[in-house]
Coordinates of C-alpha atoms in Angstrom, one line a residue:
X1 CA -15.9 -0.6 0.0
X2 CA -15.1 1.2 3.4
X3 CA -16.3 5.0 3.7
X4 CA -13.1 6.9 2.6
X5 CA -13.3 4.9 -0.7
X6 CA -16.5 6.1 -1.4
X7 CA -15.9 9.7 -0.7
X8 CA -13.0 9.2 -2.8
X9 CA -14.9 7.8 -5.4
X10 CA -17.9 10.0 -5.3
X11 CA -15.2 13.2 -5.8
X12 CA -14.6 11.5 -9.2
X13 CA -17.4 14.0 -11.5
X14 CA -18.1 14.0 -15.0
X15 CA -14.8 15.0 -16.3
X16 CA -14.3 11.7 -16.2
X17 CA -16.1 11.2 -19.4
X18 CA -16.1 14.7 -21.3
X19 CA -18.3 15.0 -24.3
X20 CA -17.3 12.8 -26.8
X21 CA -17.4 8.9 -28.5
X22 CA -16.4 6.4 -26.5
X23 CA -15.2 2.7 -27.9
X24 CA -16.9 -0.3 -26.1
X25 CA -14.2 -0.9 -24.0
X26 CA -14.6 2.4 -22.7
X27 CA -16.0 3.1 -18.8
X28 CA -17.8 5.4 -20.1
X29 CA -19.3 3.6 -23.0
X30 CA -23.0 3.6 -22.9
X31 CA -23.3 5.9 -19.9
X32 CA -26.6 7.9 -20.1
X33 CA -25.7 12.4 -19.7
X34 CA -26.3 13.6 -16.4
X35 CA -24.0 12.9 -13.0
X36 CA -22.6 9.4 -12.7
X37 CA -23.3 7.5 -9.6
X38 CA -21.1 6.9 -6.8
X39 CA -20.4 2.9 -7.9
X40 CA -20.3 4.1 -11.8
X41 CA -17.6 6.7 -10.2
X42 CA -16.0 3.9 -8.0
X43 CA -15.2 1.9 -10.9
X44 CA -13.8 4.2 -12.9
X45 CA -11.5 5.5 -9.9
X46 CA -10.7 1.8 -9.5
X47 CA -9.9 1.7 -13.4
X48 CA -7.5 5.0 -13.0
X49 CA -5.5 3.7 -10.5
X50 CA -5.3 -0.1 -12.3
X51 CA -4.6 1.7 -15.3
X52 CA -1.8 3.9 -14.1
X53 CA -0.2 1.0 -11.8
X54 CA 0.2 -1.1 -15.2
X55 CA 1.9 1.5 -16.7
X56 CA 4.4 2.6 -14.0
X57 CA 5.2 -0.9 -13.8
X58 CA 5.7 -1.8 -17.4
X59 CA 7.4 1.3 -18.3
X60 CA 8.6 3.0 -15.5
X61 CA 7.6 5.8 -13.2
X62 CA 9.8 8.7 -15.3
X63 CA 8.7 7.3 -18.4
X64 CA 5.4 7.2 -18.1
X65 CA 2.9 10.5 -18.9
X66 CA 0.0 12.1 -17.6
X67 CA -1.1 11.8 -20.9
X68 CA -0.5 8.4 -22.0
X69 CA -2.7 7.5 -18.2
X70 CA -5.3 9.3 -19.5
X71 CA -5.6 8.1 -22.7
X72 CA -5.4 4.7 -21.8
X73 CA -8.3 4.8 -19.0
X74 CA -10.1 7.1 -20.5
X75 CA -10.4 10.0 -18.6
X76 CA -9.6 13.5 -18.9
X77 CA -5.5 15.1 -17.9
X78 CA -7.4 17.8 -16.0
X79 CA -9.3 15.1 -14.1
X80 CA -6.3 13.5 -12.7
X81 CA -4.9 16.9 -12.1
X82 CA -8.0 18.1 -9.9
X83 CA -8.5 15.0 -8.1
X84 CA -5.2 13.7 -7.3
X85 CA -2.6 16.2 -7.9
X86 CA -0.5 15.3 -10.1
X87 CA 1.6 11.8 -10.9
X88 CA 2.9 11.8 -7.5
X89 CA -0.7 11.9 -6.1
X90 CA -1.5 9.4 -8.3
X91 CA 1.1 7.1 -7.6
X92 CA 0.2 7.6 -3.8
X93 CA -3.4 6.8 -4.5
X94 CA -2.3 3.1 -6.3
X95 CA -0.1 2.5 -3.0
X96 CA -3.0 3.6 -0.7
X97 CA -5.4 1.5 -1.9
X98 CA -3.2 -1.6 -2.8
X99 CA -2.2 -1.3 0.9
X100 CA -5.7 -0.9 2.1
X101 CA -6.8 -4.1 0.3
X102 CA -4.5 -6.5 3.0
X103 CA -5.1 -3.9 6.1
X104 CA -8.3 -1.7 5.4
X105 CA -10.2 -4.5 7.4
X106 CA -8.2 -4.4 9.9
X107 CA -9.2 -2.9 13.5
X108 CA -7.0 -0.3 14.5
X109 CA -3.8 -1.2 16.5
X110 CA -4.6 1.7 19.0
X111 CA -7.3 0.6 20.0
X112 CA -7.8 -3.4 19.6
X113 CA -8.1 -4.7 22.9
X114 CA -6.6 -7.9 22.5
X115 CA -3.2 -9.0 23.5
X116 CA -0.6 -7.9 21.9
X117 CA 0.8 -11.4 19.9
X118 CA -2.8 -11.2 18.6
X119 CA -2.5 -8.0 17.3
X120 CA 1.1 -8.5 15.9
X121 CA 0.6 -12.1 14.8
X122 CA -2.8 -10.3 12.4
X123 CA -0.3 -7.4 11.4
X124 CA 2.7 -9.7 10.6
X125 CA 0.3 -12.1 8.3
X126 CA -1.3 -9.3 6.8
X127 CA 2.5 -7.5 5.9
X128 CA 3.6 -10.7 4.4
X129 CA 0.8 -11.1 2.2
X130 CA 1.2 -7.8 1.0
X131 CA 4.9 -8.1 0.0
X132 CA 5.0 -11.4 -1.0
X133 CA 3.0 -10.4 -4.1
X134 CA 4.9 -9.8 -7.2
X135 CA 3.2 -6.6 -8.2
X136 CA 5.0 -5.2 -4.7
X137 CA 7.7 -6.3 -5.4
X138 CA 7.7 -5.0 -8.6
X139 CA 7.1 -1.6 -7.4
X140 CA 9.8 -1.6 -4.8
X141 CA 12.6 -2.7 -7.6
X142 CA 11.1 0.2 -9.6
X143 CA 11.6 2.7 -6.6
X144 CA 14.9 1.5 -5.7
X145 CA 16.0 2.1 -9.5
X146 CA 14.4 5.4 -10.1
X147 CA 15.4 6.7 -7.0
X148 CA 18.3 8.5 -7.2
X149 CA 16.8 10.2 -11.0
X150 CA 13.6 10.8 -9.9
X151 CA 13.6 11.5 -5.9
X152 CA 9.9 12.2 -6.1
X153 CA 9.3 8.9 -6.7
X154 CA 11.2 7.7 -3.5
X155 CA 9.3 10.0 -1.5
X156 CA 6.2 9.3 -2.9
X157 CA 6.7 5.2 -2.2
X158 CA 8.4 5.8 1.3
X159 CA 5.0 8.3 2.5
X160 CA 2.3 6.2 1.3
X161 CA 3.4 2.8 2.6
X162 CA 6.9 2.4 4.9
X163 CA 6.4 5.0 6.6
X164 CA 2.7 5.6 7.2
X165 CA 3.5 1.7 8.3
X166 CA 6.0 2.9 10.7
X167 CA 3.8 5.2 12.3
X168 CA 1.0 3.2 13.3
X169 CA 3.1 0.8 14.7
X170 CA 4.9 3.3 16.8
X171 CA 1.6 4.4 18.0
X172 CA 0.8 0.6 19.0
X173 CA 3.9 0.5 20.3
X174 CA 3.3 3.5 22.6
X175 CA 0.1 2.5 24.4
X176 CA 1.0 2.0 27.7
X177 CA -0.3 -1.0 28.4
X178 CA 2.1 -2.4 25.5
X179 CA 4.9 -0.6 26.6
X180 CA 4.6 -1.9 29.8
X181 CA 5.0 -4.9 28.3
X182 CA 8.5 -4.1 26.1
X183 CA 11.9 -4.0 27.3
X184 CA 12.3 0.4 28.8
X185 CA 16.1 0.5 27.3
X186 CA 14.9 0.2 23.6
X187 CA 14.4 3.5 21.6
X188 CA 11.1 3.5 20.5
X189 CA 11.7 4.2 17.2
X190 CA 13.3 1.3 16.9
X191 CA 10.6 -0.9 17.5
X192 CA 8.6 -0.6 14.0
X193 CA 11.8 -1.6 11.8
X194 CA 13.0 -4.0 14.0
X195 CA 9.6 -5.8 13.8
X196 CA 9.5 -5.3 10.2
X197 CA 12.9 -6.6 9.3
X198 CA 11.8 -9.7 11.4
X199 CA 8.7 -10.1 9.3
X200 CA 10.4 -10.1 6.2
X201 CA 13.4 -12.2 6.2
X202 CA 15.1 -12.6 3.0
X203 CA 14.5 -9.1 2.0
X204 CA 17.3 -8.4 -0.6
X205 CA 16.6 -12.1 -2.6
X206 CA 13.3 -10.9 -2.5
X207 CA 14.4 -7.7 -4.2
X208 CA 16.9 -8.9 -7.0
X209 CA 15.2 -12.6 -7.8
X210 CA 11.5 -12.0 -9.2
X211 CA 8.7 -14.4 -7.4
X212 CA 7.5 -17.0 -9.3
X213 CA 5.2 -18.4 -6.9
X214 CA 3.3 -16.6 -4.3
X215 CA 3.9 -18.8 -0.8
X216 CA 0.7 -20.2 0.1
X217 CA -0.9 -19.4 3.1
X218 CA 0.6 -22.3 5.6
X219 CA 3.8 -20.9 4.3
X220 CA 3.2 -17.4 5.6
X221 CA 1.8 -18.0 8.6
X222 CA 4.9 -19.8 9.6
X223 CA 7.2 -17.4 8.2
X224 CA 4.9 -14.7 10.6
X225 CA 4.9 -16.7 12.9
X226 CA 9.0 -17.3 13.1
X227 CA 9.5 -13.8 12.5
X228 CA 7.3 -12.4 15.4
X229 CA 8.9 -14.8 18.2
X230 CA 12.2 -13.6 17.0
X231 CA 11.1 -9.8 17.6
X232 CA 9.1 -10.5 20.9
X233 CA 12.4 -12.9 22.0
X234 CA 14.3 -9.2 21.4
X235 CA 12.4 -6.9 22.6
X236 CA 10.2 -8.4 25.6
X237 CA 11.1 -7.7 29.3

């Protein structure tokens, strides 16, 4: 668990299991009184966010409640309220940390020293793991159904993953030993999409045909692999 996580976590207090009788399946079944620690609180965070990802999944982001979330992990409305703001905040956390689980490990594109198909051959493995599994694309059917009803939702989705995605490529993208290494008549804002629509192909079977087997790992690295020489073949001087 990397250092944000655990501030994260720790924030999580004991409003996450008010007074009261807990069943065994409970995270807060059995918990002794007094202030939980920071992996008793990381667990129940975790919980929280697996909890409400289920749900906005199953049921849908509009249809799903405050209430019904907190019922079903076991936590207090107020405590969702105060530490993530709301549904949208909530919503943000699941995509932050889903996210963080393929590129938390990652060492920053600023700043990695090696050359740059290294970098983007790590990032373009890592982005395809992350969409090719069916919760993601799940989610992004969801957004794309909900979005014109519930434009929170949109926003929500596009901020905690395109576009924060977008920007730290653009940042990459603007070092200038990497630019010096990129064609000088391309916008740079094009650069981040254009890689990414190379990375992912197929895009819109992947969005109307559910997966029904993830791709193993040979089949990814090839598909990173085709996608990144077509984006370097486009944008290299």
């Amino acid at each position: 668990m990397n250092t944000t996580e655990l501030n994260d976590a720790a924030a999580l207090d004991e409003q996450d299991c008010p007074d009261g009788n807990y069943s065994p399946d409970s995270p807060c079944f059995g918990k002794a009184a007094g202030r939980p620690r920071a992996a008793d609180k990381a667990a129940r965070r975790a919980a929280l966010l697996h909890t409400a990802g289920r749900l906005f999944l199953e049921k849908g982001y509009s249809k799903v409640s405050l209430e019904m979330i907190a019922r079903e992990a076991h936590v207090a409305v107020r405590t969702i309220y105060v530490k993530f703001g709301g549904k949208a905040g909530l919503l943000n956390a699941v995509i932050a940390d889903g996210r963080a689980q393929f590129f938390g490990s990652m060492e920053d594109m600023e700043t990695d020293p090696r050359p740059m198909e290294d970098i983007l051959r790590d990032f373009a493995l890592r982005f395809l793991e992350l969409i090719s599994i069916p919760t993601f694309c799940s989610l992004h059917r969801m957004v794309v159904a909900e979005a014109r009803t519930t434009p929170e939702l949109a926003e929500t989705f596009f901020e905690a993953g395109p576009q924060r995605t977008r920007i730290e490529l653009g940042r990459f993208f603007a070092r200038p030993d990497i630019r010096a290494q990129l064609r000088p008549d391309l916008r740079p804002e094009l650069l981040p999409v254009f890689l990414l629509n190379c990375i992912m192909g197929d895009h819109m079977s992947r969005l109307l045909f559910p997966i029904t087997e993830v791709p193993s790992m040979d089949e990814l690295r090839s598909r990173a692999a085709e996608g990144l020489d077509l984006f370097l073949h486009g944008v290299r001087r």
